[in-house]
């Protein structure tokens, strides 16, 4: 949710970065994942190309319904074995519909993991704006995806609200999921 404060105009105009990040935050709330909620908005200039949030492929299942309380099965690296990341969903939908992705900007509530970074780079997305750090979320020393993208010339910025704007957003996790059988 965007809050505007201390602005001289009666109806201040937020920057498009503020608008698109607010949309990504709201999209994250659509996720059925009980472990993390992430949203993404793929844009070109001032237009939305595609949107996405993390979860299993459309038409399969919803993790919170099929695996209530515990979430879906984990792969050998401890990641969700069934879900697509928000960036993947936004990029795949845009590609499926023939949208021009090269040179686009993607707004995401969690900085890209290394796998998503490779996809972003391969699709020639020019700019990534993220809200929360994947490294902080995973407890790892560096944002590998961010470093990869910067190394290969993609502009990556951590979102900073515009003047007079406050974005109210929770981190992608409410906390670790507790084993209900303990």
Short mmCIF file of C-alpha atoms in Angstrom, two decimals:
data_model
loop_
_atom_site.label_atom_id
_atom_site.label_comp_id
_atom_site.label_asym_id
_atom_site.label_seq_id
_atom_site.Cartn_x
_atom_site.Cartn_y
_atom_site.Cartn_z
CA UNK A 1 0.00 0.00 0.00
CA UNK A 2 1.34 3.44 -0.91
CA UNK A 3 0.99 6.25 1.56
CA UNK A 4 1.83 9.78 0.54
CA UNK A 5 2.94 12.29 3.14
CA UNK A 6 4.23 15.83 3.38
CA UNK A 7 3.55 16.81 -0.20
CA UNK A 8 2.55 20.31 -1.29
CA UNK A 9 0.12 19.02 -3.95
CA UNK A 10 -3.35 17.94 -2.87
CA UNK A 11 -3.05 14.81 -5.04
CA UNK A 12 0.64 14.00 -5.48
CA UNK A 13 1.64 11.90 -8.44
CA UNK A 14 3.74 8.90 -7.43
CA UNK A 15 6.59 7.84 -9.67
CA UNK A 16 6.03 4.81 -11.86
CA UNK A 17 8.63 2.96 -9.74
CA UNK A 18 6.31 3.50 -6.76
CA UNK A 19 3.21 2.39 -8.66
CA UNK A 20 4.80 -0.75 -10.11
CA UNK A 21 6.39 -1.79 -6.81
CA UNK A 22 3.09 -1.31 -5.01
CA UNK A 23 1.47 -3.58 -7.60
CA UNK A 24 4.22 -6.19 -7.08
CA UNK A 25 3.59 -6.08 -3.32
CA UNK A 26 -0.13 -6.61 -3.86
CA UNK A 27 0.51 -9.43 -6.34
CA UNK A 28 2.70 -11.17 -3.75
CA UNK A 29 -0.37 -11.35 -1.54
CA UNK A 30 -2.05 -13.49 -4.25
CA UNK A 31 0.52 -16.26 -3.81
CA UNK A 32 -0.74 -19.55 -2.39
CA UNK A 33 2.72 -20.35 -1.02
CA UNK A 34 2.70 -20.52 2.76
CA UNK A 35 6.46 -20.10 3.05
CA UNK A 36 7.11 -16.99 0.94
CA UNK A 37 5.03 -14.59 -1.08
CA UNK A 38 6.74 -12.80 -3.97
CA UNK A 39 5.28 -10.60 -6.70
CA UNK A 40 6.68 -9.28 -9.99
CA UNK A 41 5.67 -6.69 -12.58
CA UNK A 42 7.31 -6.63 -16.01
CA UNK A 43 7.15 -3.21 -17.69
CA UNK A 44 8.30 -1.22 -20.67
CA UNK A 45 8.44 2.54 -20.17
CA UNK A 46 5.18 3.34 -18.37
CA UNK A 47 3.24 0.26 -19.50
CA UNK A 48 2.76 -3.13 -17.86
CA UNK A 49 3.77 -6.06 -20.06
CA UNK A 50 3.02 -8.85 -17.60
CA UNK A 51 2.56 -9.69 -13.93
CA UNK A 52 3.39 -12.73 -11.83
CA UNK A 53 3.64 -14.16 -8.35
CA UNK A 54 5.26 -17.30 -7.03
CA UNK A 55 3.38 -20.56 -7.09
CA UNK A 56 2.85 -23.77 -9.03
CA UNK A 57 2.08 -23.66 -12.75
CA UNK A 58 -1.47 -22.52 -13.54
CA UNK A 59 -3.97 -25.35 -13.53
CA UNK A 60 -2.01 -27.69 -11.25
CA UNK A 61 -2.77 -27.09 -7.56
CA UNK A 62 -2.50 -24.56 -4.75
CA UNK A 63 0.11 -25.34 -2.09
CA UNK A 64 -1.87 -23.82 0.77
CA UNK A 65 -4.84 -26.03 -0.08
CA UNK A 66 -3.05 -29.29 -0.97
CA UNK A 67 -0.39 -29.02 1.77
CA UNK A 68 -2.01 -26.84 4.48
CA UNK A 69 0.20 -25.82 7.36
CA UNK A 70 3.38 -27.43 6.04
CA UNK A 71 3.67 -26.29 2.44
CA UNK A 72 4.69 -28.27 -0.59
CA UNK A 73 7.51 -30.81 -0.75
CA UNK A 74 11.06 -29.46 -0.85
CA UNK A 75 13.74 -30.39 -3.38
CA UNK A 76 17.26 -31.53 -2.50
CA UNK A 77 18.36 -27.89 -1.98
CA UNK A 78 15.46 -27.10 0.36
CA UNK A 79 13.53 -25.06 -2.20
CA UNK A 80 9.93 -25.54 -3.23
CA UNK A 81 9.79 -28.43 -5.67
CA UNK A 82 6.54 -27.39 -7.34
CA UNK A 83 6.53 -23.60 -7.72
CA UNK A 84 7.64 -21.13 -10.33
CA UNK A 85 9.18 -17.92 -9.04
CA UNK A 86 7.34 -14.64 -9.57
CA UNK A 87 9.86 -13.48 -12.19
CA UNK A 88 9.50 -16.76 -14.08
CA UNK A 89 5.70 -16.47 -14.11
CA UNK A 90 5.79 -12.87 -15.37
CA UNK A 91 8.40 -13.60 -18.06
CA UNK A 92 6.77 -16.85 -19.22
CA UNK A 93 3.36 -15.22 -19.53
CA UNK A 94 4.81 -12.32 -21.52
CA UNK A 95 6.70 -14.68 -23.83
CA UNK A 96 3.65 -16.94 -24.25
CA UNK A 97 1.64 -13.92 -25.40
CA UNK A 98 4.29 -12.60 -27.77
CA UNK A 99 5.18 -9.49 -25.78
CA UNK A 100 8.48 -7.75 -26.47
CA UNK A 101 10.59 -8.38 -23.38
CA UNK A 102 14.02 -7.14 -24.47
CA UNK A 103 14.90 -3.84 -22.77
CA UNK A 104 12.09 -4.18 -20.20
CA UNK A 105 12.19 -3.47 -16.46
CA UNK A 106 11.06 -6.00 -13.86
CA UNK A 107 9.90 -4.97 -10.38
CA UNK A 108 10.08 -7.77 -7.84
CA UNK A 109 9.48 -7.92 -4.11
CA UNK A 110 12.48 -10.22 -3.56
CA UNK A 111 15.79 -9.82 -5.41
CA UNK A 112 16.27 -12.53 -8.04
CA UNK A 113 17.86 -15.85 -7.14
CA UNK A 114 20.68 -16.97 -9.41
CA UNK A 115 18.37 -19.13 -11.56
CA UNK A 116 15.96 -16.22 -12.14
CA UNK A 117 18.90 -13.91 -12.78
CA UNK A 118 20.04 -16.18 -15.61
CA UNK A 119 16.55 -16.06 -17.13
CA UNK A 120 16.36 -12.26 -16.74
CA UNK A 121 19.73 -11.88 -18.44
CA UNK A 122 18.86 -14.35 -21.22
CA UNK A 123 15.62 -12.50 -21.96
CA UNK A 124 17.61 -9.24 -22.19
CA UNK A 125 15.68 -7.46 -19.46
CA UNK A 126 17.57 -4.19 -18.92
CA UNK A 127 16.61 -3.18 -15.38
CA UNK A 128 15.65 -4.95 -12.15
CA UNK A 129 14.14 -3.12 -9.17
CA UNK A 130 13.77 -5.19 -6.00
CA UNK A 131 12.30 -4.54 -2.57
CA UNK A 132 13.78 -7.17 -0.24
CA UNK A 133 17.11 -9.02 -0.40
CA UNK A 134 17.16 -12.70 -1.38
CA UNK A 135 20.43 -13.10 0.56
CA UNK A 136 18.82 -11.79 3.75
CA UNK A 137 15.79 -14.04 3.16
CA UNK A 138 17.95 -17.15 2.61
CA UNK A 139 20.60 -16.26 5.20
CA UNK A 140 23.41 -16.37 2.65
CA UNK A 141 26.31 -13.91 2.45
CA UNK A 142 25.59 -12.32 -0.94
CA UNK A 143 22.82 -11.70 -3.44
CA UNK A 144 24.23 -14.01 -6.11
CA UNK A 145 21.53 -13.11 -8.62
CA UNK A 146 22.12 -9.38 -8.21
CA UNK A 147 25.89 -9.82 -8.55
CA UNK A 148 25.44 -11.96 -11.67
CA UNK A 149 23.15 -9.41 -13.33
CA UNK A 150 25.41 -6.47 -12.54
CA UNK A 151 28.46 -8.37 -13.77
CA UNK A 152 26.80 -8.76 -17.15
CA UNK A 153 25.50 -5.21 -17.51
CA UNK A 154 21.94 -5.36 -16.20
CA UNK A 155 20.97 -2.36 -14.04
CA UNK A 156 19.87 -3.60 -10.61
CA UNK A 157 18.56 -1.26 -7.91
CA UNK A 158 17.04 -1.74 -4.50
CA UNK A 159 13.71 0.08 -4.41
CA UNK A 160 13.64 3.40 -2.60
CA UNK A 161 10.26 5.15 -2.26
CA UNK A 162 9.93 8.54 -3.93
CA UNK A 163 9.65 11.77 -1.97
CA UNK A 164 6.57 11.81 0.20
CA UNK A 165 5.83 8.12 -0.46
CA UNK A 166 5.91 5.22 1.98
CA UNK A 167 5.41 1.69 0.73
CA UNK A 168 3.99 -0.58 3.40
CA UNK A 169 5.21 -4.10 2.69
CA UNK A 170 6.05 -7.08 4.82
CA UNK A 171 9.16 -9.09 4.08
CA UNK A 172 8.48 -12.18 1.94
CA UNK A 173 8.28 -14.41 5.01
CA UNK A 174 6.23 -14.19 8.16
CA UNK A 175 8.71 -16.56 9.81
CA UNK A 176 9.69 -20.19 9.59
CA UNK A 177 6.92 -22.72 9.20
CA UNK A 178 6.64 -24.84 12.31
CA UNK A 179 6.19 -28.56 12.02
CA UNK A 180 2.62 -29.22 13.10
CA UNK A 181 3.52 -32.71 14.30
CA UNK A 182 6.04 -31.49 16.89
#
